[in-house]
Structure formats: C-alpha cells, structure tokens
Tab-separated table of C-alpha atoms and ligand atoms in Angstrom:
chain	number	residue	atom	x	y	z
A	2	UNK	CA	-23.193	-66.066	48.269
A	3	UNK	CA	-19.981	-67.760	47.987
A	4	UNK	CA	-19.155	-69.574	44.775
A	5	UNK	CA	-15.900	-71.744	44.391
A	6	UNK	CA	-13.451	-69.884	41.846
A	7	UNK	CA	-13.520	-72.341	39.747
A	8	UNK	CA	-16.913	-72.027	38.927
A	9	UNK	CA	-15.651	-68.168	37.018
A	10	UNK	CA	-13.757	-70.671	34.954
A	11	UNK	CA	-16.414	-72.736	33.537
A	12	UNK	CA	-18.160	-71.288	30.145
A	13	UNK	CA	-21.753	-72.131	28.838
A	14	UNK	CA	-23.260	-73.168	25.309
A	15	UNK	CA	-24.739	-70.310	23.884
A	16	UNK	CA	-27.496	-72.393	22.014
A	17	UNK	CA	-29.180	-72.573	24.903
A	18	UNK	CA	-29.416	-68.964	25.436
A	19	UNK	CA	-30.537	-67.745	21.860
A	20	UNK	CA	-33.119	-70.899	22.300
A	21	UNK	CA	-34.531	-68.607	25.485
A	22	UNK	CA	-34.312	-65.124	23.541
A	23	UNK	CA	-36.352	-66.901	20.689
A	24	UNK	CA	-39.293	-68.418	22.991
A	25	UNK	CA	-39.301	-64.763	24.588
A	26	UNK	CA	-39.756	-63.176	21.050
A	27	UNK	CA	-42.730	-66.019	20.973
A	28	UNK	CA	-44.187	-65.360	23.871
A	29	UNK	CA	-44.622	-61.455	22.325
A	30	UNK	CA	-46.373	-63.377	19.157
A	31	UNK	CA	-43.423	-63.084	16.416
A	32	UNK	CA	-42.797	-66.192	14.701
A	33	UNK	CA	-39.735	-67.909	14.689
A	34	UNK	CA	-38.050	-70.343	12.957
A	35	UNK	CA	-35.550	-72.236	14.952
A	36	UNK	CA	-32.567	-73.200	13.222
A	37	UNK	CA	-30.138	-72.651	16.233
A	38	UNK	CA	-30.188	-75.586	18.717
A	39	UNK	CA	-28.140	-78.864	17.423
A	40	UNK	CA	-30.842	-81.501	17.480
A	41	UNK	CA	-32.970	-83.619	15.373
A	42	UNK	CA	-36.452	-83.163	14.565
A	43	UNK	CA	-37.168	-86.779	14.406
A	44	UNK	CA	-38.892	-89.107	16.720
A	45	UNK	CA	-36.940	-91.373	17.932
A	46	UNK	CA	-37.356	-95.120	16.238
A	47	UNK	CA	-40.940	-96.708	17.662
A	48	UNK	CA	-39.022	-99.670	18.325
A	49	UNK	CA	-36.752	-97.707	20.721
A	50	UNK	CA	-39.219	-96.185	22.787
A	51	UNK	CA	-41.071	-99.775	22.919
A	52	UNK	CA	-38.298	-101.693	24.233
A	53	UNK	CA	-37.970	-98.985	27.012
A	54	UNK	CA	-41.806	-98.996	27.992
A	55	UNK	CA	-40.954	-102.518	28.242
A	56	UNK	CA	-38.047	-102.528	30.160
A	57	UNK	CA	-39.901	-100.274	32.836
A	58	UNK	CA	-42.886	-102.174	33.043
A	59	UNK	CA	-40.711	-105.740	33.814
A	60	UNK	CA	-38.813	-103.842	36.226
A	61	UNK	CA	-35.611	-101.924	34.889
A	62	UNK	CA	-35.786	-99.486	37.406
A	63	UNK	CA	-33.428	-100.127	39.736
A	64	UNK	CA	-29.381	-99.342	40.197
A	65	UNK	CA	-26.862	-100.959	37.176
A	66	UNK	CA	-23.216	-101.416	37.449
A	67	UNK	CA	-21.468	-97.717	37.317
A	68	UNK	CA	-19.967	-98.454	33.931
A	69	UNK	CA	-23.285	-100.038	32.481
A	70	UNK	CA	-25.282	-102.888	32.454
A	71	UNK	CA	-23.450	-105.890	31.102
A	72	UNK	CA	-25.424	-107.113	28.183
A	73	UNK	CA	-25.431	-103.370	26.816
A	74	UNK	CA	-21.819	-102.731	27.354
A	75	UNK	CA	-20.725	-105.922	25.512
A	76	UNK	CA	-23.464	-104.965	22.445
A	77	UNK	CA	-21.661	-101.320	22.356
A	78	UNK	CA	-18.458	-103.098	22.492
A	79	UNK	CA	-19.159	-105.250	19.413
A	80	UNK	CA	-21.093	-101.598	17.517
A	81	UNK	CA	-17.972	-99.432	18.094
A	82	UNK	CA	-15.961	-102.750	17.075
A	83	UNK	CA	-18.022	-102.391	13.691
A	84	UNK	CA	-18.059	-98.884	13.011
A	85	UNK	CA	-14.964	-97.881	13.875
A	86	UNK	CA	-12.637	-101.273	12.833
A	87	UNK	CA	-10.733	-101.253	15.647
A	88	UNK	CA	-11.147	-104.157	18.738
A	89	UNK	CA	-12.857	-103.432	21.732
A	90	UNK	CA	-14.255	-105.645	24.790
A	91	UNK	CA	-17.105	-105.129	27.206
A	92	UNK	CA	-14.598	-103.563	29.742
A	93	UNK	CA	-13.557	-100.466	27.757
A	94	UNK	CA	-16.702	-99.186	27.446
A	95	UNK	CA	-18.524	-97.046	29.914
A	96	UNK	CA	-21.770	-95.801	29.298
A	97	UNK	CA	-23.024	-92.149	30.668
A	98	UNK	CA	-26.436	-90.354	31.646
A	99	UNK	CA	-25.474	-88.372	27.396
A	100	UNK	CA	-22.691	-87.298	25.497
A	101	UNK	CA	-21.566	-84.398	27.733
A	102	UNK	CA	-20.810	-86.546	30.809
A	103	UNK	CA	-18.020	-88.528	28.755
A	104	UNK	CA	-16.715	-84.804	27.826
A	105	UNK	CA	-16.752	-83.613	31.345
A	106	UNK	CA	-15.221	-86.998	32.971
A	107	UNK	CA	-12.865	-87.457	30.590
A	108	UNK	CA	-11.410	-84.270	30.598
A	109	UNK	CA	-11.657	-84.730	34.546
A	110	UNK	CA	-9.835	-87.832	34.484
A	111	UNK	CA	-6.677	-87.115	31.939
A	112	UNK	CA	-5.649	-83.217	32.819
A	113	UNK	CA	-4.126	-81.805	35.657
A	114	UNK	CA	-3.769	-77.822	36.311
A	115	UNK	CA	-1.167	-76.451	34.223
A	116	UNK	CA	-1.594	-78.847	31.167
A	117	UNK	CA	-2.867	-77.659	28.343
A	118	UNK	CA	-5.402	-78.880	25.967
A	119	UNK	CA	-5.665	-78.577	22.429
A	120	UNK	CA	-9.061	-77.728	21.039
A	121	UNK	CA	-10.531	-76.935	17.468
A	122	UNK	CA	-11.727	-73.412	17.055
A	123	UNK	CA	-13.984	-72.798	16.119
A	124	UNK	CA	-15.512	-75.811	18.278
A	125	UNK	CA	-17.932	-77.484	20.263
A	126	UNK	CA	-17.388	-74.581	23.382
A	127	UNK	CA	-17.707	-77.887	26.002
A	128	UNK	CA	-14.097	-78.839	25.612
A	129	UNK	CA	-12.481	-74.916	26.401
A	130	UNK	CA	-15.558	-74.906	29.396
A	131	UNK	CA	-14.330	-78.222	30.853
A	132	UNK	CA	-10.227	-78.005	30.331
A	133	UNK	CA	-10.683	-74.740	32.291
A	134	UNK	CA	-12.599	-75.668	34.778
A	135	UNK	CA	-9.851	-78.525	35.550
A	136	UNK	CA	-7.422	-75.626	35.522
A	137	UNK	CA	-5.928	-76.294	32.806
A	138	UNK	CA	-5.330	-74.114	28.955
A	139	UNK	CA	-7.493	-74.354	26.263
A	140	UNK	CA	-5.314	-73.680	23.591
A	141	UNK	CA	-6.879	-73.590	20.198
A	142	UNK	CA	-5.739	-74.643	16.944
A	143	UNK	CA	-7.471	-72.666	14.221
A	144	UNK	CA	-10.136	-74.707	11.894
A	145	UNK	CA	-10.163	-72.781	8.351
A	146	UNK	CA	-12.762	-72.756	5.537
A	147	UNK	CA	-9.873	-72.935	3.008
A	148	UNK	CA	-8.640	-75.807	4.243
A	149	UNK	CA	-12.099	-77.392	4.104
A	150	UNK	CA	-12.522	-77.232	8.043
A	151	UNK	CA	-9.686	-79.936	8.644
A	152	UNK	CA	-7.171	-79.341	11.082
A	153	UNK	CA	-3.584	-78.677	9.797
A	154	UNK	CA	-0.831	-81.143	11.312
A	155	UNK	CA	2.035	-78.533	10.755
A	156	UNK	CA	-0.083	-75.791	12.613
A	157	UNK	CA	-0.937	-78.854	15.307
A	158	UNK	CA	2.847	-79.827	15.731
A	159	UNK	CA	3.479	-75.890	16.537
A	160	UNK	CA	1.114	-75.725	19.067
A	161	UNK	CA	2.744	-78.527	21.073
A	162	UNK	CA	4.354	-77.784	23.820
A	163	UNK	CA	6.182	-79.962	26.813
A	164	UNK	CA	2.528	-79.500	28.864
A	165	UNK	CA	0.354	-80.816	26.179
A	166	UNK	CA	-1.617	-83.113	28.031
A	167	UNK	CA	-4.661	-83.724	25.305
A	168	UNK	CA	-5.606	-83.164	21.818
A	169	UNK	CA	-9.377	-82.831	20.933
A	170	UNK	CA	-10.514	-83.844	17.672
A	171	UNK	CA	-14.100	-83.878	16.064
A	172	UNK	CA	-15.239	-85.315	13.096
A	173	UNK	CA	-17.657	-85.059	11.256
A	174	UNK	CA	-17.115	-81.387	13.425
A	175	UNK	CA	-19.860	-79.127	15.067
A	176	UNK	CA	-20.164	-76.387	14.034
A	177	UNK	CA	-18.631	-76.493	10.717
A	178	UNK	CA	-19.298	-80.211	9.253
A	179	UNK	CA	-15.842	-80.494	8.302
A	180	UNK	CA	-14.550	-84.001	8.329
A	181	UNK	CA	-10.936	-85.890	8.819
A	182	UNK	CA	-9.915	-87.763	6.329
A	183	UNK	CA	-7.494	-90.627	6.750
A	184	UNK	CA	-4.765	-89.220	5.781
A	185	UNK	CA	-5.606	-86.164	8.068
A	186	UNK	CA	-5.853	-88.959	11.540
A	187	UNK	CA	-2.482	-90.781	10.505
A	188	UNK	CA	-0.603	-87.048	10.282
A	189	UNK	CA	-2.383	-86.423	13.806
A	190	UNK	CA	-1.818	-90.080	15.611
A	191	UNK	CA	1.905	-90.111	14.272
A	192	UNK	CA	2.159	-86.886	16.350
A	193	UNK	CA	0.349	-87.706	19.043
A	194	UNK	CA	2.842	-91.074	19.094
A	195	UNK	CA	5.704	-89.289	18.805
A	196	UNK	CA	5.318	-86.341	21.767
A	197	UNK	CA	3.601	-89.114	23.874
A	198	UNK	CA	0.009	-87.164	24.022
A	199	UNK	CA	-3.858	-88.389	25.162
A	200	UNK	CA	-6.232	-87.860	22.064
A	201	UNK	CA	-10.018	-87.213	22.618
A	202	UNK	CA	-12.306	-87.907	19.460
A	203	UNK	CA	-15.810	-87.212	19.786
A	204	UNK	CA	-17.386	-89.171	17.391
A	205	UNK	CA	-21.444	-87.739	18.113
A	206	UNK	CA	-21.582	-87.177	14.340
A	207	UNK	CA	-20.185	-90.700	13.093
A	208	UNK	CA	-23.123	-91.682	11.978
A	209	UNK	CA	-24.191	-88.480	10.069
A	210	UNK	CA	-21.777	-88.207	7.016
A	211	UNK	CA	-22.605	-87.684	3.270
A	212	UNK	CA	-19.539	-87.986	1.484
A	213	UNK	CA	-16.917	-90.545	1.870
A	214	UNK	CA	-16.324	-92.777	5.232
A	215	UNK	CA	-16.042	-92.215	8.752
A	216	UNK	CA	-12.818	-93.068	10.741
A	217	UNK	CA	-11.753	-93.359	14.126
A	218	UNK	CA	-8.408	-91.962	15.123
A	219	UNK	CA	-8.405	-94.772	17.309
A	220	UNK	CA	-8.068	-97.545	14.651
A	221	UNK	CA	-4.484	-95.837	13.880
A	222	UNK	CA	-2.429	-98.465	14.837
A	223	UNK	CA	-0.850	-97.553	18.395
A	224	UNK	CA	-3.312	-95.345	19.043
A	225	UNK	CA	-6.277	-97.391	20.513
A	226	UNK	CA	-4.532	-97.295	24.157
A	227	UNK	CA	-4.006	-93.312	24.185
A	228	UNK	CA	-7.512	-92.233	22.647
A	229	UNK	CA	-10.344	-91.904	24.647
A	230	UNK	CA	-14.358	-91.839	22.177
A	231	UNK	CA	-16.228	-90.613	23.048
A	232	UNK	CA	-20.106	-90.253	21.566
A	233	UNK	CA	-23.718	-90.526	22.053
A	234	UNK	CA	-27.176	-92.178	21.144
A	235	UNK	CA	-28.465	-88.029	20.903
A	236	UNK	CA	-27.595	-87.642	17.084
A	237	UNK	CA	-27.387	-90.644	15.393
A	238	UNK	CA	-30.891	-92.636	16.959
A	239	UNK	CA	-32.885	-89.037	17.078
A	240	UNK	CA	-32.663	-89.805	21.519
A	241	UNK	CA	-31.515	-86.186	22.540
A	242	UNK	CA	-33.868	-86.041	25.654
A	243	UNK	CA	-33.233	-89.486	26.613
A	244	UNK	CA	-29.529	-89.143	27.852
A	245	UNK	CA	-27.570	-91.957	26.794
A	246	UNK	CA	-23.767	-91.723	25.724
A	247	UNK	CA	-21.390	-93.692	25.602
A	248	UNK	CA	-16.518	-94.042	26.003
A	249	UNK	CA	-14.698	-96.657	24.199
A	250	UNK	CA	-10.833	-96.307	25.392
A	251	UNK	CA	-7.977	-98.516	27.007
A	252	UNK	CA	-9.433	-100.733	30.183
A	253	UNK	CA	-7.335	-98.534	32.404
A	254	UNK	CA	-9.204	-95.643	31.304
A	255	UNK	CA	-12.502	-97.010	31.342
A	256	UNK	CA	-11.736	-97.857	35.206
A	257	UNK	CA	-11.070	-94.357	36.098
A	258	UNK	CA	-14.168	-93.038	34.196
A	259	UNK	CA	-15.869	-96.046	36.380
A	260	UNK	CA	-15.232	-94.499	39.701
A	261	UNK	CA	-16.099	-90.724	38.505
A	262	UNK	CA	-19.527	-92.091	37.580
A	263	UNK	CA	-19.659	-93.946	41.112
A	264	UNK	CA	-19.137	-90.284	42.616
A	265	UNK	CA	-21.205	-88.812	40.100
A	266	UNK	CA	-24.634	-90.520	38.724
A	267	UNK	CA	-24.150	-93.973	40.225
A	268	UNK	CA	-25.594	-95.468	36.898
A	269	UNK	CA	-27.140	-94.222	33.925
A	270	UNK	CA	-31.024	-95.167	33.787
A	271	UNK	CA	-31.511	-98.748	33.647
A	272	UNK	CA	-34.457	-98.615	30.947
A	273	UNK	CA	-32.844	-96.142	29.178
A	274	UNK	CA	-30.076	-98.498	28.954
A	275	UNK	CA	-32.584	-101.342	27.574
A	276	UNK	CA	-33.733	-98.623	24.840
A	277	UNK	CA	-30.275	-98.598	23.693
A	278	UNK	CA	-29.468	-101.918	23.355
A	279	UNK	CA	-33.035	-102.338	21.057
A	280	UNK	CA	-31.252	-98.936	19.153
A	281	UNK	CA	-28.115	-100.956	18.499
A	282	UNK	CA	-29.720	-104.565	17.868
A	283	UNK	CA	-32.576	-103.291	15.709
A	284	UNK	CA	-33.076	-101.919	13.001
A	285	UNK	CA	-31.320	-99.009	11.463
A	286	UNK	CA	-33.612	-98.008	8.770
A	287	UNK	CA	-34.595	-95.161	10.115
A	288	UNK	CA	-31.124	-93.468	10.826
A	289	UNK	CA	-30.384	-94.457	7.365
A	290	UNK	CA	-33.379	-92.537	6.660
A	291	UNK	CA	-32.615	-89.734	8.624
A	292	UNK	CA	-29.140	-88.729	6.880
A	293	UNK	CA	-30.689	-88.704	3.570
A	294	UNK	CA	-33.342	-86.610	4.493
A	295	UNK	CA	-30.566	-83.982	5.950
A	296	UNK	CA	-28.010	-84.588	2.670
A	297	UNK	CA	-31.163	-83.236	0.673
A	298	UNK	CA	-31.702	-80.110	3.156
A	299	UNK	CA	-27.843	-79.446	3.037
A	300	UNK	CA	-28.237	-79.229	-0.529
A	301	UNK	CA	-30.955	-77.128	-0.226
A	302	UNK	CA	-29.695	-74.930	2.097
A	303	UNK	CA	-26.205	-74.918	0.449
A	304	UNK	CA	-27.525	-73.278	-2.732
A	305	UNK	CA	-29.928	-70.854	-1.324
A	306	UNK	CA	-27.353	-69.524	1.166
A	307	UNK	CA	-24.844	-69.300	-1.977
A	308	UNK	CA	-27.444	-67.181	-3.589
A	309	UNK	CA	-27.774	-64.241	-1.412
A	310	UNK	CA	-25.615	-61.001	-1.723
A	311	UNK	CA	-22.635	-61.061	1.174
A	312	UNK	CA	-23.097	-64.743	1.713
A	313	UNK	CA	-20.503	-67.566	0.679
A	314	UNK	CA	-21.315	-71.526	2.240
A	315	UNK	CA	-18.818	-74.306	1.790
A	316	UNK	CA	-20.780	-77.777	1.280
A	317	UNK	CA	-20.483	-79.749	4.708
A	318	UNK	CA	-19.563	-83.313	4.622
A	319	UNK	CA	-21.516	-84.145	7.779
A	320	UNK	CA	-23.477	-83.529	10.808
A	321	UNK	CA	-26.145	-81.524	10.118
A	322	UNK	CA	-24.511	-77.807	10.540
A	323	UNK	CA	-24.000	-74.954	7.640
A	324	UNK	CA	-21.577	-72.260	8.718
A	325	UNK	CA	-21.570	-69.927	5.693
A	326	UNK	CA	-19.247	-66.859	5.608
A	327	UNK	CA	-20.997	-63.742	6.236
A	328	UNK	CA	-18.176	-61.339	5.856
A	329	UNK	CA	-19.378	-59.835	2.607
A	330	UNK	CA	-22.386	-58.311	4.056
A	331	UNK	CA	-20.315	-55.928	6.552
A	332	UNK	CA	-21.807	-57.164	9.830
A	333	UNK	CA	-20.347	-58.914	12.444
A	334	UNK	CA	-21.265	-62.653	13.577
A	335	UNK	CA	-23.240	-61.649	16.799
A	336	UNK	CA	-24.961	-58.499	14.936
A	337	UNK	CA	-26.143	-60.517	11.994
A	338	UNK	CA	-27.100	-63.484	14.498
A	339	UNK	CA	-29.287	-60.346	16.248
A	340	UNK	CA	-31.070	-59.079	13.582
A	341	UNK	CA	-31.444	-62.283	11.684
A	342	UNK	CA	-33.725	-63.314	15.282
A	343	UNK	CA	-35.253	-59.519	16.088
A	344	UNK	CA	-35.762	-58.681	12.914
A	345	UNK	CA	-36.244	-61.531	9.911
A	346	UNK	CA	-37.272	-64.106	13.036
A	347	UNK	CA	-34.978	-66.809	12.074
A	348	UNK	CA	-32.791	-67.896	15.036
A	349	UNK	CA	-29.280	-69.141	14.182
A	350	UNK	CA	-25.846	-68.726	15.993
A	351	UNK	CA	-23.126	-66.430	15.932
A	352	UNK	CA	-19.965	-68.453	14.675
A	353	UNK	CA	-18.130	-66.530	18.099
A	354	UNK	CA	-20.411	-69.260	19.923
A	355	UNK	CA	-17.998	-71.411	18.884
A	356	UNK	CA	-14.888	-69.004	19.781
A	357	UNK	CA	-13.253	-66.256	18.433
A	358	UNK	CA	-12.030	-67.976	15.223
A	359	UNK	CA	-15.960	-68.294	14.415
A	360	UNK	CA	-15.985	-65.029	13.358
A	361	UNK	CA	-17.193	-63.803	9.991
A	362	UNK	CA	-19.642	-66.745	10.388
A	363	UNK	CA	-22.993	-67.983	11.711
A	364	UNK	CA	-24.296	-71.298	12.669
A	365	UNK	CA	-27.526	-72.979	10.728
A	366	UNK	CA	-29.010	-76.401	11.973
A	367	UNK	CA	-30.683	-77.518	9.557
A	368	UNK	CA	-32.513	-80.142	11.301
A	369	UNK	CA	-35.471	-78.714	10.622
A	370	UNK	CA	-37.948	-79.300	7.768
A	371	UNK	CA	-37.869	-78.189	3.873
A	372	UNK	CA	-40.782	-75.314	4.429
A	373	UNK	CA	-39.102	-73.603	7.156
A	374	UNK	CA	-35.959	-73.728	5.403
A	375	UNK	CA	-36.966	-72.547	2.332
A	376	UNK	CA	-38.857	-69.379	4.621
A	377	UNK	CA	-35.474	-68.934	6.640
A	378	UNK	CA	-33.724	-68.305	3.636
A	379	UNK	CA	-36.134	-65.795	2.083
A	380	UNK	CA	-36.095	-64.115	5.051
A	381	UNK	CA	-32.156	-64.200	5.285
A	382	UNK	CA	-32.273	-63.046	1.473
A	383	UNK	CA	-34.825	-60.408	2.438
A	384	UNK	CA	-32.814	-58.554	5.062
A	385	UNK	CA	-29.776	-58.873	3.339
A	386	UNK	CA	-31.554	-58.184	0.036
B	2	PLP	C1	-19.797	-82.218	19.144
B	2	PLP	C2	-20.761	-82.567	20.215
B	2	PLP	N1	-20.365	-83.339	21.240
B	2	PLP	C3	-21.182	-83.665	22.241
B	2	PLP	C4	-22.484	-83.219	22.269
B	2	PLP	C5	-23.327	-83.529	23.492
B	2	PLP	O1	-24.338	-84.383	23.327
B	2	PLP	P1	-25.456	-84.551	24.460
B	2	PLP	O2	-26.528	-83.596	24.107
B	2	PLP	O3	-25.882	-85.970	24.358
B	2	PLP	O4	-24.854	-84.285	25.796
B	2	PLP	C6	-22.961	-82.413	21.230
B	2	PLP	C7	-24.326	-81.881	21.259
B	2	PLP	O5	-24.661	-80.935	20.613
B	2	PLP	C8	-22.071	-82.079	20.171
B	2	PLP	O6	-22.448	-81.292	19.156
C-alpha cells in the first residue's frame, strides 16, 4: 500500500493507546482505574442536551455557513469578548466539528515547510504532530517544574530564529496545569511584536483555573491581529463527545480557516451548534460546579501523591492534570506508567507522552471521582511502598 510521506511525519496521542491497553487488561477481568484520558466525568448540563433534542426535532439538520451559524458565532463573539477582555465581532470567529480541528487548520493555514514552530515541552503532542505534518520544525522550548511550569521569555527569545513562523502557548497547560501569568504574556507578546511572529493560545482550559485569573495573550495590546484562540466546548461544558470548538483571531484569519472548513467538514453539526449557544446563554452553574469539585480532588490528590516514598507533586493551578516527579523512585516515566497499569491497575501516562522533556514524570487526570482516587493512590503507595 502506498502512503503519502507525509503521513511518517504525523505523530499520535498516546492517551488513546494506554486507554486500549487498559480495556484489554479488562477484558482479562483486572480492574482498572482510569486516570489517563483528559476528560470529564460529568454529564453534560441537562439544559444542553435539551436545547439540542430540540434543535433536531424543529429541524437543525441541515448544512450551516462553513464558519458557523450566525446567531452562534455572534453569541461566541460576545463570550470570548467577556472572558478574555479583548473585542471581537461575529466575523472572527469560526466554529469547528472540536478543539483539534482549530489545531490542525490553524497550523495548516499559518506555516509553510521550512518554518519552524515553537512548542511547550512537555505539551499537548497535537501541535509537534501537526507542525510536522505541514513540514515544518517543532522546536520545543522546555516547560520546568522549578519555574512553576511557565515558559521562560529569555529561553523563548533564544529559540528564535529568522524562520520562526509560530509560537504555541497553553494556559492553564496540559499536561502540567501550569498557568501564565500576566506578566509572563506581556514578556511573550512584546517578543512576539518585536521579531514580527504568529502566536497560537489554546485556551481549552480557560475555564478550569483555581488560583488567580485567566488571560488571553490576545488582550496584549497589538497582539489581537497576530494571535490566533483557539478552544473548545469539550472541557469547560463537560461536551467531549459532542465536537464543538471554536477560533477567535483577526477577520483575515478567520477567512482562511473559512475555506479549510469548506474543503474539510463543510459545517460543524447544526444542532450541535444550537446546544452550544443554550451552553453559552444558560446557565453556568454547573461548570462553576464542576471546578470546585476538581480544586477539592487536586487537593486530594496533591497530598497523597506528596506522601509516598520517590514521589514529589507541585500544586497545579488549573486544568485538571497532576504531573508529579517520579525520579526518586529510580524508574523511568514509561516503566512506572507500565507497572502502575499491569501491575497496581491504575492507568496514567508517561510524562514522554508529552515529549522528551516529560521525563522523570507521569500524567494523572484526575477527573475521576474521590473513591477511585483515594484507591489509585493506595495502590501507587503500595507498589512503591
Ligand atoms: C490542550 C488541549 N487542546 C486541545 C484539546 C482537544 O480537544 P478536543 O477533544 O475537543 O478535540 C485537548 C484535549 O485533550 C487539550 O488537552
């Protein structure tokens, strides 16, 4: 069979795979408890899934405009508006079939073989995938636990180089729940200004923050018209199946993304579409709900992991991710991630999922409730004991 090369240059999200290794190890009766694929284990808001049983039954099941359905697009506009405190209008937003199609396009859209982009590592694996795949280099800048997960804007400015095309930023961040501050986006935009580059801030994680406030790069003044946000309904309304995501960037922008998702998906699902605008216009109770429920598991899972031998966890500041530091106990991130699933039966990720700077660390979601967490880590303790 004949594959396209380019298809050799496009990576995968190991999540998936552990999440296949761990129903096998089911299948064989072992019980497992999942703490390795990023997604909430709430419903998703009743009056959510309502407004979309509505929307199909009077008839939202037919094409929308490429970039979204009006009403929805100018109801985003006015949210990211909101959230982020920085101006945007019906036009600059584009609304995708999830969060990874504004990754993918985006990516599509701004690099050209030979540029290079710059991407947190460890990090979300998409953005390394995806800037390869357009033929261009991933190169990473290094995220460390001493600095509290932030990026460092001297190490940034050394990694620029005259075919720097895009910077990548993430914040709150998977996998580590590290979080910009401020200070931390001016350092970066003021860069970014200066050598003329594209910035792409996924924002998935906005929502999900315990300490402190969120903020957008792109509310840096003179940076709305080179950032691209991009984020998703997956996260913050509990909606991971439902595919629904969302860009806010310049007009100009937004009209190339347009004509990728003509040659791509059309449209996202009309009703789908309908579901979001009820996520947005109702209420949000139940996100609100949501975070506190996962600041009291982080604190939960915090301590515990700080109390067994070879184990060291910074507190996150959001998302809902603890990547402790496993060096003490003398394995590596992919043989503890092994025998954490094959032999204590608690699936969680190598930190090397989320490149080679992940090392010395693993990857707990804990979106997942109190019980099993408090059984994952006696069973962590256990084997380690
Ligand atoms: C940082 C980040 N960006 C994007 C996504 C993609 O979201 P979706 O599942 O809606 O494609 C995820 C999902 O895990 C994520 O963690």
């Amino acid at each position: 069979m004949f594959f396209a090369e380019r298809m050799q240059r496009l990576g995968t999200e190991s999540a998936f795979e552990v999440l296949a290794r761990a129903r096998e190890l089911e299948a064989q009766g072992k019980h497992i408890i999942h703490l390795e694929i990023g997604e909430p284990d709430f419903d998703t808001p009743a009056h959510v899934r309502q407004a979309a049983v509505k929307a199909i039954e009077s008839g939202f099941t037919h094409y929308e405009p490429p970039a979204g359905n009006r009403e929805f697009r100018a109801a985003m506009a006015a949210h990211v508006t909101r959230s982020r405190r920085v101006e945007y209008s019906a036009d600059e937003i584009v609304i995708y079939p999830g969060g990874k199609p504004g990754i993918f396009l985006g990516i599509v859209a701004l690099v050209e073989p030979g540029d290079e982009v710059i991407c947190p590592n460890p990090g979300y694996p998409i953005y390394e995938s995806v800037a390869n795949f357009a033929g261009a280099t991933p190169v990473p800048i290094v995220l460390r636990e001493e600095n509290q997960w932030r990026l460092d804007v001297q190490e940034l400015i050394g990694l620029i180089s005259d075919r720097t095309r895009l910077v990548v930023l993430n914040s709150p961040q998977n996998p580590t729940g590290g979080v910009l501050t401020q200070e931390d986006l001016e350092a970066i935009a003021a860069v970014c200004i200066e050598k003329d580059i594209m910035v792409m801030s996924d924002e998935t994680y906005e929502t999900i923050i315990y300490d402190g406030q969120f903020h957008s790069i792109a509310a840096v003044e003179g940076m709305k018209e080179r950032t691209l946000i991009v984020d998703c309904f997956s996260k913050s309304f509990a909606m991971t199946g439902w595919r629904l995501g969302f860009s806010a960037s310049s007009g100009e922008v937004a009209e190339a993304l347009t004509k990728l998702m003509i040659n791509v998906n059309s449209c996202t699902a009309s009703f789908t579409q309908q579901a979001g605008i009820a996520a947005l216009q109702g209420p949000r109770d139940e996100t609100a709900n949501m975070v506190e429920v996962f600041r009291q598991r982080r604190d939960l899972v915090i301590e515990g992991l700080n109390q067994i031998k070879g184990i060291s966890c910074l507190k996150p500041h959001g998302a809902f991710y603890a990547f402790p530091n496993i060096t003490g106990t003398g394995y590596s991130s992919n043989e503890l991630a092994r025998k954490l699933l094959d032999e204590a039966g608690v699936a969680v990720l190598s930190g090397t999922a989320f490149g080679a700077h992940g090392e010395g660390y693993l990857r707990i979601s804990y979106a997942a409730s109190q019980d099993s967490l408090r059984e994952a880590l006696r069973r962590i303790g256990g084997l380690l004991g």
